[in-house]
Each structure stands twice: as C-alpha cells, then as structure tokens.
C-alpha cells in the first residue's frame, strides 16, 4: 500500500477556522497541558481512512498519540508468516508530520490472540513471542516516546494462580512472559519508556480492589529483579456506575512515583450509561467526572501524561460496545471531549481547566 505523504497530514492555515468557539489556539488541550509540564494526547486508529476534519482536530489538540489498535498482535499478524505494518506506519508518519510524539500500544496482551496462534505447541509460542518482540521493537526503535510492553497483566476473575490474565503467552510461559518481554525490548529500543499498562485500578469496585495489590506486587518484584521498567499506565476507562474514591486512587498512584516510575493516564474516557438521557445534563456530569478525576490524579507529580481513548464521541470504542450489546434504546455513548460533529463539549472545558491548572511538572 502506498503510504500517506507528509503533505496529506500537515495542518494548513484553514485549521484555525475549526477552533472551538471561544477558544484561541493557546487553549487547546495540548497547550493547556504543556503549561503544567504535562503531555496531553489521544488514541488514533485507521489514519489512511481518517476524515480530514478529524485529522486536523488531532493535530491541533494533541502533543502525543497512541495506536488504538494498529500495533496489537492480531492487527500486525494476520497469519504466522506475515507482519502487516502499514496501519502502524501510517500513524507514525502522521505523528511525525504533525510534530507529535507517539506511544506504542501494545506489544504483549493475552487478550487478543488470533486463532492461528492458539493451536501452537508451547515451545513454538515462545519462539513466536521472541520473534514478534524483536521484529516490532526493531522497526520502531528510537521513534517512540513509550511502549506499553505488557497490557493488562491481571484478570483475577479468571481464577488463574496469582490472578494473572490467561491467554497464549501466560499459558506457555506463566508470569515470566512479563519480565521476558521487558528485557527483550530494552535490549533493542534504548529510548522508549517501557511501560506496564493496567485496567480497573482506578475503581474501588471489587475488580479494582483485586488488581491493585497484585499490580503493586508485580511492579515491586520486577524492580527487585532489575527488570527495565520505566513507567506504569492506568487506563482509566471510568465507569460512573461503579464505586470510586479518586483520592484513594491518587494515593495509590503516588506510590509508583515514590518507586521512581513515571505514571501515565493512558486511555481516559467516561462511560455515561448511568447518567440521565438529557444530553446537556449528561455532558455536564461527564465533564464533572473528568474534573474530579483529573484534579485528584494530577496532584501527583509522577503523572506526566494524560491520554483520552480517541477525541470524538463518534470514534469511541464505547460506541462499538453499545452496538454489540444491541441495546434497544437509541441513546449513544458520549464519553469524550468532542461530539460527533467535532464540537467541543463541556468535557473539553473541564479537561482544559484541569490540565492547565495542575501543579507544574519539571
Ligand atoms: C479497544 C479498541 O478501542 C477497540 O477499537 C478494539 O476493538 C478493542 O480494543 N483496554 C485496552 C485497549 O487496553 O486496547 C482497548 O482498545 C480498550 C480497553
């Protein structure tokens, strides 16, 4: 496939016309975050098919991007023989053309194994694992801000020893796949911050309470063993129908800072399904949830990056979840700072204010 050219992505002067009402260029989320020494960004997918207005929105608002799907094993490896880099390369080209940094998500995840991998014997899975890490890390070495080397190590509800998430890598290697991955990538990519990314730690729901201590112990073990781990990521898909104590979570986050690690909020969005149907009311509550969460976590100096999972409601993964659930009502999730028409919502103002007024990072 012919790659997109730099020219396709450079933001022209016309972008100013798209600036949110009442907002000057200095008030973009990227700008607000930068005032506090933070990086703001978002997940992006399918760059060749991106609507130009959406491309301009990404270019204007974000200083860092993350590959929503393009670097996942199942996307890169449609078959055992093939590596399909076009999608990820297009995102890397887009980021470079717009002067944005790039996070890689994710080298290893037990959740997304293609069928062809499931039928392989153990030794063969190990070989595929090593080969995959080497090829992918080599291709992007020196170009990434950070790598989610391992995503979602825990899923205690599956009942596996240690609460680890089950899947082909865990089945073949046990928990040792985690340190193996970090060491392997570190030997190749000398500049990316190697990150362990996890879900649900933000919530006081039993899932969050089950994962938090295990994740802390894993990080501690990896550090004791001298594994090259530079950062932890907390996804932060917030589910307001579950219990939260943001101050409690912020205290947990601070523990990782005390261990010398950077902390990234990697996949932030607010599921609005329990909020009232009225759109202005819902948008107001989503905005408030962003304010409360960000105010709490940004008080922790170790938090260096905030990324939302996409920018516009129309591209949110919650829309897919909603469609798949076949909900009878026509109410669509509105979890992000921009609406379907790419107009800024109350959440945009809330995020900008929280990012811009966060304590200054060095
Ligand atoms: C999601 C993507 O957003 C969807 O497009 C895809 O169909 C499934 O994966 N936690 C993660 C992300 O770490 O990789 C997931 O992304 C969302 C939950």
mmCIF file of C-alpha atoms and ligand atoms in Angstrom:
data_model
loop_
_atom_site.group_PDB
_atom_site.id
_atom_site.type_symbol
_atom_site.label_atom_id
_atom_site.label_comp_id
_atom_site.label_asym_id
_atom_site.label_seq_id
_atom_site.Cartn_x
_atom_site.Cartn_y
_atom_site.Cartn_z
ATOM 1 C CA UNK A 1 0.000 0.000 0.000
ATOM 2 C CA UNK A 2 1.307 3.460 -0.843
ATOM 3 C CA UNK A 3 1.926 5.298 2.415
ATOM 4 C CA UNK A 4 0.268 8.623 3.045
ATOM 5 C CA UNK A 5 2.551 11.524 2.258
ATOM 6 C CA UNK A 6 3.659 14.139 4.708
ATOM 7 C CA UNK A 7 1.661 16.685 2.728
ATOM 8 C CA UNK A 8 -1.587 14.841 3.494
ATOM 9 C CA UNK A 9 -1.143 15.435 7.169
ATOM 10 C CA UNK A 10 0.384 18.841 7.623
ATOM 11 C CA UNK A 11 -2.186 21.127 9.121
ATOM 12 C CA UNK A 12 -2.880 24.085 6.909
ATOM 13 C CA UNK A 13 -3.892 27.578 7.918
ATOM 14 C CA UNK A 14 -7.509 26.537 7.486
ATOM 15 C CA UNK A 15 -7.345 24.598 10.738
ATOM 16 C CA UNK A 16 -7.839 27.813 12.702
ATOM 17 C CA UNK A 17 -11.350 28.010 11.308
ATOM 18 C CA UNK A 18 -12.121 24.812 13.190
ATOM 19 C CA UNK A 19 -11.027 26.189 16.549
ATOM 20 C CA UNK A 20 -13.683 25.617 19.180
ATOM 21 C CA UNK A 21 -15.920 28.587 19.801
ATOM 22 C CA UNK A 22 -14.363 30.994 22.224
ATOM 23 C CA UNK A 23 -11.076 29.109 22.302
ATOM 24 C CA UNK A 24 -7.846 30.533 20.991
ATOM 25 C CA UNK A 25 -5.029 28.340 19.708
ATOM 26 C CA UNK A 26 -3.338 28.766 23.103
ATOM 27 C CA UNK A 27 -6.214 26.992 24.803
ATOM 28 C CA UNK A 28 -6.064 23.615 23.100
ATOM 29 C CA UNK A 29 -5.803 20.641 25.421
ATOM 30 C CA UNK A 30 -2.202 20.147 24.313
ATOM 31 C CA UNK A 31 -1.400 23.759 25.161
ATOM 32 C CA UNK A 32 -3.169 23.684 28.492
ATOM 33 C CA UNK A 33 -1.314 20.526 29.485
ATOM 34 C CA UNK A 34 2.015 21.971 28.354
ATOM 35 C CA UNK A 35 1.533 24.950 30.688
ATOM 36 C CA UNK A 36 1.668 22.465 33.545
ATOM 37 C CA UNK A 37 4.549 20.464 32.091
ATOM 38 C CA UNK A 38 2.175 17.672 31.068
ATOM 39 C CA UNK A 39 1.678 15.930 27.745
ATOM 40 C CA UNK A 40 -1.869 15.578 26.508
ATOM 41 C CA UNK A 41 -2.786 13.173 23.739
ATOM 42 C CA UNK A 42 -5.238 10.622 22.422
ATOM 43 C CA UNK A 43 -5.591 7.256 20.770
ATOM 44 C CA UNK A 44 -5.880 7.216 16.989
ATOM 45 C CA UNK A 45 -6.784 4.456 14.554
ATOM 46 C CA UNK A 46 -7.026 3.904 10.802
ATOM 47 C CA UNK A 47 -5.146 7.012 9.718
ATOM 48 C CA UNK A 48 -5.492 6.372 5.959
ATOM 49 C CA UNK A 49 -9.288 6.464 6.410
ATOM 50 C CA UNK A 50 -9.303 9.470 8.730
ATOM 51 C CA UNK A 51 -11.749 12.266 7.973
ATOM 52 C CA UNK A 52 -9.618 15.401 7.300
ATOM 53 C CA UNK A 53 -11.511 17.379 9.947
ATOM 54 C CA UNK A 54 -10.689 14.688 12.487
ATOM 55 C CA UNK A 55 -7.048 14.733 11.351
ATOM 56 C CA UNK A 56 -6.955 18.488 11.958
ATOM 57 C CA UNK A 57 -8.513 18.002 15.383
ATOM 58 C CA UNK A 58 -5.808 15.503 16.370
ATOM 59 C CA UNK A 59 -3.102 17.783 15.007
ATOM 60 C CA UNK A 60 -4.419 20.784 16.880
ATOM 61 C CA UNK A 61 -5.287 19.274 20.254
ATOM 62 C CA UNK A 62 -2.727 16.564 20.922
ATOM 63 C CA UNK A 63 1.024 16.506 21.535
ATOM 64 C CA UNK A 64 1.223 12.730 21.724
ATOM 65 C CA UNK A 65 -0.692 9.927 20.021
ATOM 66 C CA UNK A 66 -1.150 6.269 20.824
ATOM 67 C CA UNK A 67 -2.019 3.470 18.413
ATOM 68 C CA UNK A 68 -5.515 2.364 19.414
ATOM 69 C CA UNK A 69 -5.240 -0.949 17.566
ATOM 70 C CA UNK A 70 -2.554 -0.856 14.878
ATOM 71 C CA UNK A 71 0.282 -2.302 16.970
ATOM 72 C CA UNK A 72 -1.730 -5.072 18.587
ATOM 73 C CA UNK A 73 -0.582 -8.586 17.807
ATOM 74 C CA UNK A 74 -3.745 -9.570 15.958
ATOM 75 C CA UNK A 75 -3.555 -6.461 13.765
ATOM 76 C CA UNK A 76 0.149 -6.909 12.988
ATOM 77 C CA UNK A 77 -0.050 -10.649 12.476
ATOM 78 C CA UNK A 78 -2.944 -11.736 10.271
ATOM 79 C CA UNK A 79 -1.011 -15.007 9.862
ATOM 80 C CA UNK A 80 2.079 -16.637 11.331
ATOM 81 C CA UNK A 81 4.182 -15.652 8.334
ATOM 82 C CA UNK A 82 3.066 -12.068 7.849
ATOM 83 C CA UNK A 83 3.833 -8.796 9.608
ATOM 84 C CA UNK A 84 1.383 -6.121 8.475
ATOM 85 C CA UNK A 85 2.958 -2.796 9.459
ATOM 86 C CA UNK A 86 1.032 -0.446 7.159
ATOM 87 C CA UNK A 87 -1.514 0.709 9.755
ATOM 88 C CA UNK A 88 1.084 1.468 12.417
ATOM 89 C CA UNK A 89 3.457 3.064 9.916
ATOM 90 C CA UNK A 90 0.684 5.422 8.780
ATOM 91 C CA UNK A 91 0.110 6.532 12.380
ATOM 92 C CA UNK A 92 3.855 7.010 12.899
ATOM 93 C CA UNK A 93 4.017 9.120 9.711
ATOM 94 C CA UNK A 94 1.036 11.203 10.826
ATOM 95 C CA UNK A 95 2.605 11.851 14.227
ATOM 96 C CA UNK A 96 5.970 12.762 12.704
ATOM 97 C CA UNK A 97 4.351 15.114 10.178
ATOM 98 C CA UNK A 98 2.490 16.919 12.934
ATOM 99 C CA UNK A 99 5.351 17.040 15.430
ATOM 100 C CA UNK A 100 3.585 14.720 17.857
ATOM 101 C CA UNK A 101 5.201 12.068 19.996
ATOM 102 C CA UNK A 102 3.950 8.508 19.763
ATOM 103 C CA UNK A 103 3.184 5.760 22.272
ATOM 104 C CA UNK A 104 3.135 2.148 21.146
ATOM 105 C CA UNK A 105 0.160 0.108 22.383
ATOM 106 C CA UNK A 106 0.698 -2.785 22.917
ATOM 107 C CA UNK A 107 3.413 -5.365 22.354
ATOM 108 C CA UNK A 108 2.016 -8.087 24.582
ATOM 109 C CA UNK A 109 -1.579 -8.685 25.626
ATOM 110 C CA UNK A 110 -3.092 -12.051 26.447
ATOM 111 C CA UNK A 111 -6.499 -10.877 25.351
ATOM 112 C CA UNK A 112 -6.206 -10.580 21.608
ATOM 113 C CA UNK A 113 -4.685 -13.763 20.261
ATOM 114 C CA UNK A 114 -5.584 -14.635 16.694
ATOM 115 C CA UNK A 115 -6.863 -18.164 16.112
ATOM 116 C CA UNK A 116 -3.710 -19.257 14.302
ATOM 117 C CA UNK A 117 -1.706 -18.741 17.495
ATOM 118 C CA UNK A 118 -3.990 -20.774 19.695
ATOM 119 C CA UNK A 119 -3.167 -24.101 18.102
ATOM 120 C CA UNK A 120 0.611 -23.925 18.575
ATOM 121 C CA UNK A 121 2.675 -26.006 20.984
ATOM 122 C CA UNK A 122 4.336 -24.251 23.903
ATOM 123 C CA UNK A 123 7.875 -24.001 22.547
ATOM 124 C CA UNK A 124 6.549 -22.638 19.304
ATOM 125 C CA UNK A 125 4.555 -19.959 21.160
ATOM 126 C CA UNK A 126 7.750 -18.900 22.925
ATOM 127 C CA UNK A 127 9.591 -18.662 19.616
ATOM 128 C CA UNK A 128 6.779 -16.605 18.082
ATOM 129 C CA UNK A 129 6.774 -14.330 21.144
ATOM 130 C CA UNK A 130 10.517 -13.608 20.907
ATOM 131 C CA UNK A 131 10.457 -13.161 17.161
ATOM 132 C CA UNK A 132 7.475 -10.832 17.347
ATOM 133 C CA UNK A 133 9.008 -8.629 20.038
ATOM 134 C CA UNK A 134 12.303 -8.385 18.171
ATOM 135 C CA UNK A 135 10.794 -7.515 14.807
ATOM 136 C CA UNK A 136 8.335 -4.953 16.126
ATOM 137 C CA UNK A 137 10.713 -3.337 18.617
ATOM 138 C CA UNK A 138 13.409 -3.066 15.930
ATOM 139 C CA UNK A 139 11.078 -1.416 13.447
ATOM 140 C CA UNK A 140 10.052 1.387 15.813
ATOM 141 C CA UNK A 141 13.213 1.640 17.951
ATOM 142 C CA UNK A 142 14.188 5.219 18.676
ATOM 143 C CA UNK A 143 10.879 6.583 17.383
ATOM 144 C CA UNK A 144 8.530 6.030 20.303
ATOM 145 C CA UNK A 145 8.025 8.047 23.438
ATOM 146 C CA UNK A 146 6.970 4.878 25.228
ATOM 147 C CA UNK A 147 5.853 1.307 24.699
ATOM 148 C CA UNK A 148 3.060 -0.457 26.511
ATOM 149 C CA UNK A 149 5.231 -3.557 26.637
ATOM 150 C CA UNK A 150 2.607 -5.546 28.514
ATOM 151 C CA UNK A 151 -1.077 -4.668 28.714
ATOM 152 C CA UNK A 152 -3.446 -5.870 31.428
ATOM 153 C CA UNK A 153 -1.296 -8.457 33.229
ATOM 154 C CA UNK A 154 -4.109 -9.247 35.685
ATOM 155 C CA UNK A 155 -7.633 -10.572 35.476
ATOM 156 C CA UNK A 156 -8.283 -12.326 38.810
ATOM 157 C CA UNK A 157 -11.822 -13.233 37.782
ATOM 158 C CA UNK A 158 -10.377 -15.983 35.558
ATOM 159 C CA UNK A 159 -9.124 -17.751 38.671
ATOM 160 C CA UNK A 160 -5.559 -18.355 37.431
ATOM 161 C CA UNK A 161 -2.765 -18.573 40.058
ATOM 162 C CA UNK A 162 -1.654 -15.080 41.081
ATOM 163 C CA UNK A 163 -4.678 -13.574 39.398
ATOM 164 C CA UNK A 164 -2.789 -13.284 36.098
ATOM 165 C CA UNK A 165 -4.723 -12.843 32.891
ATOM 166 C CA UNK A 166 -4.940 -16.025 30.913
ATOM 167 C CA UNK A 167 -4.077 -16.286 27.249
ATOM 168 C CA UNK A 168 -1.454 -17.816 24.976
ATOM 169 C CA UNK A 169 1.573 -16.043 26.443
ATOM 170 C CA UNK A 170 0.607 -16.809 30.033
ATOM 171 C CA UNK A 171 -0.314 -20.389 29.175
ATOM 172 C CA UNK A 172 3.071 -21.008 27.569
ATOM 173 C CA UNK A 173 5.367 -19.146 29.958
ATOM 174 C CA UNK A 174 3.456 -18.341 33.137
ATOM 175 C CA UNK A 175 4.098 -14.869 34.590
ATOM 176 C CA UNK A 176 7.701 -14.991 33.304
ATOM 177 C CA UNK A 177 6.445 -13.713 29.928
ATOM 178 C CA UNK A 178 6.314 -10.255 31.547
ATOM 179 C CA UNK A 179 9.975 -9.856 32.516
ATOM 180 C CA UNK A 180 10.997 -11.658 29.343
ATOM 181 C CA UNK A 181 9.170 -9.053 27.253
ATOM 182 C CA UNK A 182 10.643 -6.068 29.091
ATOM 183 C CA UNK A 183 14.210 -7.387 28.886
ATOM 184 C CA UNK A 184 13.886 -8.226 25.233
ATOM 185 C CA UNK A 185 12.548 -4.816 24.218
ATOM 186 C CA UNK A 186 15.096 -2.998 26.388
ATOM 187 C CA UNK A 187 17.902 -4.774 24.522
ATOM 188 C CA UNK A 188 16.619 -3.279 21.251
ATOM 189 C CA UNK A 189 14.940 0.042 21.974
ATOM 190 C CA UNK A 190 17.175 2.217 24.132
ATOM 191 C CA UNK A 191 14.953 5.293 24.289
ATOM 192 C CA UNK A 192 11.282 4.307 24.676
ATOM 193 C CA UNK A 193 9.947 4.395 28.228
ATOM 194 C CA UNK A 194 8.944 0.808 28.870
ATOM 195 C CA UNK A 195 5.514 0.748 30.432
ATOM 196 C CA UNK A 196 3.278 -1.742 32.199
ATOM 197 C CA UNK A 197 -0.345 -0.813 31.490
ATOM 198 C CA UNK A 198 -3.317 -1.955 33.551
ATOM 199 C CA UNK A 199 -7.101 -1.646 33.709
ATOM 200 C CA UNK A 200 -9.534 -1.121 36.597
ATOM 201 C CA UNK A 201 -7.039 0.110 39.224
ATOM 202 C CA UNK A 202 -8.896 3.434 39.286
ATOM 203 C CA UNK A 203 -12.057 1.941 40.731
ATOM 204 C CA UNK A 204 -12.938 0.690 44.205
ATOM 205 C CA UNK A 205 -15.113 -1.960 42.601
ATOM 206 C CA UNK A 206 -14.014 -5.480 43.593
ATOM 207 C CA UNK A 207 -12.176 -5.813 40.264
ATOM 208 C CA UNK A 208 -10.085 -2.739 41.036
ATOM 209 C CA UNK A 209 -9.561 -3.828 44.628
ATOM 210 C CA UNK A 210 -8.451 -7.246 43.403
ATOM 211 C CA UNK A 211 -5.994 -5.923 40.846
ATOM 212 C CA UNK A 212 -4.391 -3.025 42.757
ATOM 213 C CA UNK A 213 -2.313 -5.026 45.285
ATOM 214 C CA UNK A 214 -1.320 -7.617 42.688
ATOM 215 C CA UNK A 215 -0.177 -4.924 40.277
ATOM 216 C CA UNK A 216 1.809 -3.208 43.048
ATOM 217 C CA UNK A 217 3.485 -6.524 43.995
ATOM 218 C CA UNK A 218 4.321 -7.284 40.380
ATOM 219 C CA UNK A 219 5.951 -3.872 39.913
ATOM 220 C CA UNK A 220 7.891 -4.348 43.117
ATOM 221 C CA UNK A 221 9.082 -7.801 42.011
ATOM 222 C CA UNK A 222 10.116 -6.564 38.581
ATOM 223 C CA UNK A 223 12.094 -3.734 40.149
ATOM 224 C CA UNK A 224 13.763 -6.091 42.636
ATOM 225 C CA UNK A 225 14.809 -8.307 39.750
ATOM 226 C CA UNK A 226 16.269 -5.349 37.880
ATOM 227 C CA UNK A 227 13.788 -5.586 35.024
ATOM 228 C CA UNK A 228 13.886 -2.419 32.866
ATOM 229 C CA UNK A 229 10.542 -0.852 33.771
ATOM 230 C CA UNK A 230 10.221 2.916 33.442
ATOM 231 C CA UNK A 231 6.545 3.712 33.770
ATOM 232 C CA UNK A 232 3.147 2.379 34.677
ATOM 233 C CA UNK A 233 -0.029 3.185 32.795
ATOM 234 C CA UNK A 234 -3.517 3.296 34.226
ATOM 235 C CA UNK A 235 -6.154 3.006 31.538
ATOM 236 C CA UNK A 236 -8.883 4.982 33.333
ATOM 237 C CA UNK A 237 -11.944 3.984 31.369
ATOM 238 C CA UNK A 238 -14.172 5.465 34.073
ATOM 239 C CA UNK A 239 -17.466 3.713 34.802
ATOM 240 C CA UNK A 240 -19.578 6.023 36.966
ATOM 241 C CA UNK A 241 -21.945 3.208 37.929
ATOM 242 C CA UNK A 242 -19.065 1.705 39.943
ATOM 243 C CA UNK A 243 -17.625 2.996 43.230
ATOM 244 C CA UNK A 244 -14.673 5.381 43.067
ATOM 245 C CA UNK A 245 -12.518 7.165 45.587
ATOM 246 C CA UNK A 246 -10.291 9.387 43.496
ATOM 247 C CA UNK A 247 -8.192 10.496 46.478
ATOM 248 C CA UNK A 248 -7.536 6.867 47.344
ATOM 249 C CA UNK A 249 -6.504 6.149 43.766
ATOM 250 C CA UNK A 250 -4.251 9.218 43.718
ATOM 251 C CA UNK A 251 -2.508 7.903 46.851
ATOM 252 C CA UNK A 252 -2.011 4.568 45.072
ATOM 253 C CA UNK A 253 -0.622 6.354 42.008
ATOM 254 C CA UNK A 254 1.808 8.298 44.207
ATOM 255 C CA UNK A 255 3.323 5.004 45.397
ATOM 256 C CA UNK A 256 4.632 4.369 41.891
ATOM 257 C CA UNK A 257 6.176 7.828 41.789
ATOM 258 C CA UNK A 258 7.912 7.007 45.066
ATOM 259 C CA UNK A 259 9.343 3.921 43.318
ATOM 260 C CA UNK A 260 10.961 6.177 40.715
ATOM 261 C CA UNK A 261 8.455 5.395 37.974
ATOM 262 C CA UNK A 262 6.579 7.754 35.690
ATOM 263 C CA UNK A 263 2.807 7.356 35.603
ATOM 264 C CA UNK A 264 0.633 7.771 32.528
ATOM 265 C CA UNK A 265 -3.145 8.025 32.351
ATOM 266 C CA UNK A 266 -3.366 6.062 29.146
ATOM 267 C CA UNK A 267 -6.953 5.508 27.971
ATOM 268 C CA UNK A 268 -9.151 8.029 29.718
ATOM 269 C CA UNK A 269 -12.849 8.294 28.916
ATOM 270 C CA UNK A 270 -16.120 8.450 30.866
ATOM 271 C CA UNK A 271 -18.800 5.877 30.204
ATOM 272 C CA UNK A 272 -22.055 7.825 30.585
ATOM 273 C CA UNK A 273 -24.575 4.996 30.541
ATOM 274 C CA UNK A 274 -25.988 5.645 34.005
ATOM 275 C CA UNK A 275 -26.275 9.381 33.544
ATOM 276 C CA UNK A 276 -29.641 10.940 32.606
ATOM 277 C CA UNK A 277 -30.803 10.791 28.989
ATOM 278 C CA UNK A 278 -30.834 14.590 28.628
ATOM 279 C CA UNK A 279 -27.730 15.402 26.627
ATOM 280 C CA UNK A 280 -26.837 18.711 28.334
ATOM 281 C CA UNK A 281 -27.246 17.074 31.723
ATOM 282 C CA UNK A 282 -25.239 14.035 30.710
ATOM 283 C CA UNK A 283 -22.479 16.146 29.217
ATOM 284 C CA UNK A 284 -22.353 18.194 32.416
ATOM 285 C CA UNK A 285 -21.931 15.057 34.545
ATOM 286 C CA UNK A 286 -19.289 13.611 32.237
ATOM 287 C CA UNK A 287 -17.422 16.917 32.477
ATOM 288 C CA UNK A 288 -17.657 16.861 36.248
ATOM 289 C CA UNK A 289 -16.295 13.324 36.333
ATOM 290 C CA UNK A 290 -13.298 14.460 34.258
ATOM 291 C CA UNK A 291 -12.736 17.407 36.591
ATOM 292 C CA UNK A 292 -12.846 15.309 39.749
ATOM 293 C CA UNK A 293 -10.671 12.510 38.410
ATOM 294 C CA UNK A 294 -8.061 14.755 36.791
ATOM 295 C CA UNK A 295 -7.863 17.137 39.735
ATOM 296 C CA UNK A 296 -7.091 14.196 42.028
ATOM 297 C CA UNK A 297 -4.535 12.389 39.863
ATOM 298 C CA UNK A 298 -2.788 15.483 38.535
ATOM 299 C CA UNK A 299 -1.948 16.440 42.115
ATOM 300 C CA UNK A 300 0.563 13.558 41.902
ATOM 301 C CA UNK A 301 3.775 14.858 40.293
ATOM 302 C CA UNK A 302 4.679 11.423 38.854
ATOM 303 C CA UNK A 303 1.750 11.691 36.440
ATOM 304 C CA UNK A 304 3.294 13.024 33.240
ATOM 305 C CA UNK A 305 0.805 12.195 30.511
ATOM 306 C CA UNK A 306 -2.963 12.218 30.062
ATOM 307 C CA UNK A 307 -4.401 10.495 27.002
ATOM 308 C CA UNK A 308 -8.020 10.026 26.061
ATOM 309 C CA UNK A 309 -9.108 6.974 24.088
ATOM 310 C CA UNK A 310 -9.885 8.870 20.847
ATOM 311 C CA UNK A 311 -11.088 12.508 20.854
ATOM 312 C CA UNK A 312 -14.600 12.445 19.428
ATOM 313 C CA UNK A 313 -17.637 10.514 20.662
ATOM 314 C CA UNK A 314 -18.185 9.217 17.164
ATOM 315 C CA UNK A 315 -14.905 7.254 17.272
ATOM 316 C CA UNK A 316 -15.206 5.964 20.818
ATOM 317 C CA UNK A 317 -14.874 2.240 21.409
ATOM 318 C CA UNK A 318 -17.908 2.572 23.717
ATOM 319 C CA UNK A 319 -19.973 3.074 20.567
ATOM 320 C CA UNK A 320 -18.898 -0.397 19.373
ATOM 321 C CA UNK A 321 -19.574 -1.910 22.767
ATOM 322 C CA UNK A 322 -23.017 -0.291 22.720
ATOM 323 C CA UNK A 323 -23.757 -1.540 19.198
ATOM 324 C CA UNK A 324 -22.617 -5.059 20.013
ATOM 325 C CA UNK A 325 -24.805 -5.086 23.128
ATOM 326 C CA UNK A 326 -27.756 -4.413 20.812
ATOM 327 C CA UNK A 327 -29.344 -2.001 23.266
ATOM 328 C CA UNK A 328 -32.918 -1.236 22.283
ATOM 329 C CA UNK A 329 -32.680 2.464 23.066
ATOM 330 C CA UNK A 330 -31.068 4.776 20.558
ATOM 331 C CA UNK A 331 -29.004 6.521 23.164
ATOM 332 C CA UNK A 332 -25.386 6.640 22.101
ATOM 333 C CA UNK A 333 -22.449 6.964 24.493
ATOM 334 C CA UNK A 334 -20.886 10.461 24.735
ATOM 335 C CA UNK A 335 -17.647 9.710 26.624
ATOM 336 C CA UNK A 336 -15.123 12.123 25.052
ATOM 337 C CA UNK A 337 -14.306 15.857 24.859
ATOM 338 C CA UNK A 338 -15.678 16.346 21.305
ATOM 339 C CA UNK A 339 -19.118 15.424 19.999
ATOM 340 C CA UNK A 340 -19.976 13.674 16.736
ATOM 341 C CA UNK A 341 -19.668 16.939 14.816
ATOM 342 C CA UNK A 342 -16.268 17.517 16.448
ATOM 343 C CA UNK A 343 -17.636 20.382 18.509
ATOM 344 C CA UNK A 344 -16.079 20.790 21.969
ATOM 345 C CA UNK A 345 -18.311 19.647 24.834
ATOM 346 C CA UNK A 346 -18.403 20.616 28.484
ATOM 347 C CA UNK A 347 -15.810 17.875 28.993
ATOM 348 C CA UNK A 348 -13.405 19.818 26.783
ATOM 349 C CA UNK A 349 -13.592 22.891 29.004
ATOM 350 C CA UNK A 350 -13.326 20.731 32.124
ATOM 351 C CA UNK A 351 -10.258 18.898 30.875
ATOM 352 C CA UNK A 352 -8.572 22.059 29.690
ATOM 353 C CA UNK A 353 -9.114 23.696 33.067
ATOM 354 C CA UNK A 354 -7.839 20.659 34.995
ATOM 355 C CA UNK A 355 -4.781 20.247 32.763
ATOM 356 C CA UNK A 356 -3.977 23.949 32.747
ATOM 357 C CA UNK A 357 -4.249 24.398 36.484
ATOM 358 C CA UNK A 358 -2.336 21.255 37.504
ATOM 359 C CA UNK A 359 0.781 21.761 39.637
ATOM 360 C CA UNK A 360 3.774 22.490 37.405
ATOM 361 C CA UNK A 361 5.921 19.472 36.491
ATOM 362 C CA UNK A 362 9.619 19.856 35.948
HETATM 363 C C1 LIG B 1 -10.081 -1.450 22.208
HETATM 364 C C2 LIG B 1 -10.231 -0.607 20.952
HETATM 365 O O1 LIG B 1 -10.580 0.693 21.328
HETATM 366 C C3 LIG B 1 -11.268 -1.203 20.036
HETATM 367 O O2 LIG B 1 -11.296 -0.499 18.796
HETATM 368 C C4 LIG B 1 -10.947 -2.682 19.771
HETATM 369 O O3 LIG B 1 -11.993 -3.245 19.035
HETATM 370 C C5 LIG B 1 -10.779 -3.432 21.082
HETATM 371 O O4 LIG B 1 -9.800 -2.794 21.876
HETATM 372 N N1 LIG B 1 -8.329 -1.554 27.012
HETATM 373 C C6 LIG B 1 -7.255 -1.554 26.151
HETATM 374 C C7 LIG B 1 -7.453 -1.214 24.729
HETATM 375 O O5 LIG B 1 -6.095 -1.702 26.586
HETATM 376 O O6 LIG B 1 -6.540 -1.854 23.880
HETATM 377 C C8 LIG B 1 -8.860 -1.489 24.274
HETATM 378 O O7 LIG B 1 -8.998 -0.952 22.970
HETATM 379 C C9 LIG B 1 -9.865 -0.884 25.237
HETATM 380 C C10 LIG B 1 -9.702 -1.433 26.621
#
